[in-house]
Amino acid sequence: MKVLGISGSMRKDGNTAQIVRYILAKVQTAGIETEFVSLADREIKPCTGCEKCKETKWCVIEGDDWSAVAEKMLEAEVVVLGSPTYYYDINGQMKNLIDRTYSFYHDRKLAGRNAVAVTVCADRGCERSLETIEGFLNTHQFSYLGHVCGKAYLPGEIMTDARAVRKSDEAARKIINLLQPHD
Ligand SMILES: Cc1cc2nc3c(=O)[nH]c(=O)nc-3n(C[C@H](O)[C@H](O)[C@H](O)COP(=O)(O)O)c2cc1C
């Protein structure tokens, strides 16, 4: 698949999910294949720091959904990575997903892919969430297409944040230009 959108929120249809899906919907109008993954209904265990992945080059933890999501990331040309802000940073589920991609760092499996970072907070802290996601993207040598920092509290409020919607339109346009440069 070309463009993979991931929402780390445990609210299946929360603000992060809605704004990530909004970007994917825009991209789809250009005939580009997209897929949306919510981590809300997935079990993603935390990294144990065992360092075995230095040899196996894949996370050795079994019995959860990490590998299925990680495989989708490897298949994607563009990843739209979204997280709600919990205590001025990304939420635990998204952090678990990211931490276990350490197993891909040893041979730079994710390098060369493109990414858009999406964070949502009610009031303050989404900039730091963004820094965390950017740290992940830089470490793995993604090309960075841009970010959306949205303000919203209750599920659905994000779509009334005009700036976030505008930034999402921009992000979608960049993805389309990247994947269909002649259109
Ligand atoms: C445990 C928890 C911690 C939160 N911490 C912050 C915070 O530090 N700053 C903030 O502005 N909003 C905070 N919020 C509010 C959420 O970021 C906000 O409701 C956001 O829209 C949730 O996105 P979602 O609907 O995608 O889950 C917190 C919410 C929860 C449940």
Coordinates of C-alpha atoms and ligand atoms in Angstrom, one line a residue:
M1 CA 0.0 0.0 0.0
K2 CA 1.2 3.5 -0.7
V3 CA 0.0 5.6 2.2
L4 CA -0.5 4.2 5.7
G5 CA -2.2 6.3 8.3
I6 CA -1.8 5.3 12.0
S7 CA -3.7 6.6 14.9
G8 CA -2.2 5.8 18.3
S9 CA -5.2 6.9 20.2
M10 CA -7.2 4.4 22.3
R11 CA -10.3 6.4 21.2
K12 CA -11.1 4.5 18.0
D13 CA -13.0 7.4 16.4
G14 CA -11.3 10.2 18.4
N15 CA -9.6 13.4 17.2
T16 CA -6.3 11.8 16.1
A17 CA -8.2 9.1 14.1
Q18 CA -10.5 11.7 12.5
I19 CA -7.7 14.0 11.3
V20 CA -5.5 11.1 10.1
R21 CA -8.5 9.7 8.2
Y22 CA -9.2 13.2 6.8
I23 CA -5.7 13.3 5.3
L24 CA -6.1 9.8 3.8
A25 CA -9.5 10.7 2.3
K26 CA -7.9 13.7 0.5
V27 CA -5.1 11.6 -0.8
Q28 CA -7.6 8.9 -2.0
T29 CA -9.3 11.5 -4.2
A30 CA -6.2 11.5 -6.3
G31 CA -6.6 7.7 -6.8
I32 CA -3.8 6.9 -4.4
E33 CA -4.1 3.7 -2.3
T34 CA -4.4 4.3 1.4
E35 CA -4.9 2.3 4.6
F36 CA -5.9 3.4 8.0
V37 CA -4.8 1.5 11.2
S38 CA -6.1 2.4 14.6
L39 CA -4.1 1.1 17.5
A40 CA -7.2 1.2 19.7
D41 CA -8.1 -2.3 19.1
R42 CA -4.6 -3.7 18.9
E43 CA -2.4 -5.0 21.6
I44 CA 1.1 -3.5 21.4
K45 CA 3.3 -4.7 24.3
P46 CA 6.2 -2.5 25.4
C47 CA 9.8 -3.0 24.4
T48 CA 11.6 -4.9 27.1
G49 CA 15.1 -3.6 26.2
C50 CA 16.3 -7.2 25.7
E51 CA 18.5 -6.1 22.7
K52 CA 17.9 -9.4 21.0
C53 CA 16.7 -7.5 18.0
K54 CA 20.3 -6.5 17.3
E55 CA 20.8 -10.0 16.0
T56 CA 17.3 -11.0 14.9
K57 CA 16.6 -7.6 13.2
W58 CA 12.9 -8.1 14.2
C59 CA 11.3 -7.6 17.6
V60 CA 11.3 -11.0 19.4
I61 CA 8.2 -10.3 21.5
E62 CA 5.3 -12.5 20.3
G63 CA 1.6 -12.8 20.9
D64 CA 0.5 -9.3 20.1
D65 CA -0.3 -7.1 17.1
W66 CA 3.0 -5.2 16.7
S67 CA 4.4 -7.3 13.8
A68 CA 1.2 -6.8 11.8
V69 CA 1.4 -3.0 12.1
A70 CA 5.2 -3.0 11.6
E71 CA 4.8 -5.0 8.3
K72 CA 2.4 -2.3 7.1
M73 CA 4.9 0.4 7.9
L74 CA 7.6 -1.4 5.9
E75 CA 5.2 -1.8 2.9
A76 CA 4.2 1.9 2.9
E77 CA 5.8 4.7 0.9
V78 CA 4.3 7.3 3.1
V79 CA 3.3 7.0 6.8
V80 CA 0.9 9.5 8.4
L81 CA 1.7 8.9 12.1
G82 CA -0.8 10.4 14.6
S83 CA -0.9 10.5 18.4
P84 CA -3.0 12.3 21.0
T85 CA -1.1 14.3 23.6
Y86 CA -1.0 12.7 27.1
Y87 CA 1.0 14.7 29.7
Y88 CA 2.7 16.8 27.0
D89 CA 3.9 13.8 25.0
I90 CA 2.6 11.0 22.8
N91 CA 0.4 8.4 24.4
G92 CA 1.7 5.0 25.6
Q93 CA 0.3 2.9 22.8
M94 CA 2.0 5.0 20.2
K95 CA 5.2 5.0 22.3
N96 CA 5.1 1.2 22.5
L97 CA 4.8 0.9 18.7
I98 CA 7.7 3.3 18.1
D99 CA 10.0 1.8 20.8
R100 CA 9.8 -1.6 19.2
T101 CA 10.9 -0.3 15.8
Y102 CA 14.3 -0.2 17.4
S103 CA 14.5 -3.6 15.9
F104 CA 14.4 -1.9 12.4
Y105 CA 17.1 0.6 13.4
H106 CA 20.0 -1.8 13.3
D107 CA 19.8 -2.2 9.5
R108 CA 17.8 1.0 8.8
K109 CA 14.8 -0.9 7.5
L110 CA 12.6 2.2 7.5
A111 CA 15.0 4.6 5.9
G112 CA 13.9 6.4 2.8
R113 CA 10.2 6.4 3.5
N114 CA 8.2 9.6 3.8
A115 CA 6.2 10.8 6.8
V116 CA 3.7 13.3 8.1
A117 CA 3.4 13.7 11.9
V118 CA 0.0 14.5 13.5
T119 CA -0.5 15.3 17.1
V120 CA -3.6 16.5 19.0
C121 CA -3.9 18.2 22.4
A122 CA -6.7 19.9 24.2
D123 CA -4.7 22.9 25.2
R124 CA -0.9 22.5 25.6
G125 CA 1.8 19.9 24.8
C126 CA 1.3 18.9 21.2
E127 CA 4.6 20.5 20.3
R128 CA 6.4 18.1 22.5
S129 CA 4.4 15.2 21.2
L130 CA 5.5 16.4 17.8
E131 CA 9.2 16.5 18.9
T132 CA 8.9 12.8 20.0
I133 CA 7.5 11.7 16.7
E134 CA 10.1 13.8 14.8
G135 CA 12.8 12.1 16.9
F136 CA 11.5 8.8 15.7
L137 CA 11.3 9.9 12.1
N138 CA 14.8 11.4 12.1
T139 CA 16.3 8.4 13.8
H140 CA 14.9 6.1 11.1
Q141 CA 15.8 8.6 8.3
F142 CA 12.4 9.2 7.0
S143 CA 11.9 12.2 4.7
Y144 CA 9.7 14.6 6.5
L145 CA 6.7 16.0 4.6
G146 CA 5.3 18.2 7.4
H147 CA 3.1 18.1 10.5
V148 CA -0.3 18.9 11.8
C149 CA -0.7 20.0 15.5
G150 CA -4.4 20.1 16.3
K151 CA -6.3 21.5 19.2
A152 CA -9.3 19.4 20.4
Y153 CA -10.7 17.9 23.5
L154 CA -13.9 15.8 22.9
P155 CA -14.0 13.4 20.0
G156 CA -14.8 15.2 16.8
E157 CA -13.8 18.7 17.9
I158 CA -10.7 18.5 15.8
M159 CA -12.7 19.1 12.6
T160 CA -13.6 22.6 13.9
D161 CA -9.9 23.5 14.3
A162 CA -9.6 25.4 11.0
R163 CA -5.8 25.6 11.2
A164 CA -5.4 21.9 11.7
V165 CA -7.7 21.2 8.8
R166 CA -5.7 23.7 6.6
K167 CA -2.4 22.0 7.6
S168 CA -4.0 18.6 6.8
D169 CA -5.0 19.8 3.4
E170 CA -1.4 20.9 2.8
A171 CA 0.0 17.6 4.0
A172 CA -2.3 15.7 1.7
R173 CA -1.3 17.9 -1.2
K174 CA 2.4 17.2 -0.5
I175 CA 1.7 13.5 -0.4
I176 CA -0.2 13.7 -3.7
N177 CA 2.7 15.7 -5.3
L178 CA 5.2 13.2 -4.1
L179 CA 3.3 10.2 -5.4
Q180 CA 1.9 11.7 -8.5
P181 CA 4.4 14.4 -9.5
H182 CA 2.9 15.0 -13.0
D183 CA -0.7 15.6 -12.0
Ligands
LIG1 C1 -4.4 10.8 30.2 C2 -4.6 12.0 29.4 C3 -3.7 13.0 29.4 C4 -3.8 14.2 28.6 N1 -2.8 15.1 28.6 C5 -3.0 16.3 27.9 C6 -2.0 17.3 27.9 O1 -0.9 17.1 28.5 N2 -2.2 18.4 27.3 C7 -3.4 18.6 26.6 O2 -3.6 19.7 26.0 N3 -4.4 17.7 26.6 C8 -4.2 16.5 27.2 N4 -5.2 15.5 27.2 C9 -6.3 15.7 26.3 C10 -6.2 15.0 24.9 O3 -4.9 15.3 24.3 C11 -7.3 15.4 24.0 O4 -8.6 15.0 24.5 C12 -7.2 14.9 22.6 O5 -8.2 15.4 21.8 C13 -7.3 13.3 22.6 O6 -7.1 12.9 21.3 P1 -7.9 11.6 20.8 O7 -9.4 11.9 20.7 O8 -7.3 11.3 19.5 O9 -7.6 10.5 21.8 C14 -5.0 14.4 27.9 C15 -6.0 13.4 27.9 C16 -5.8 12.2 28.6 C17 -6.9 11.1 28.6

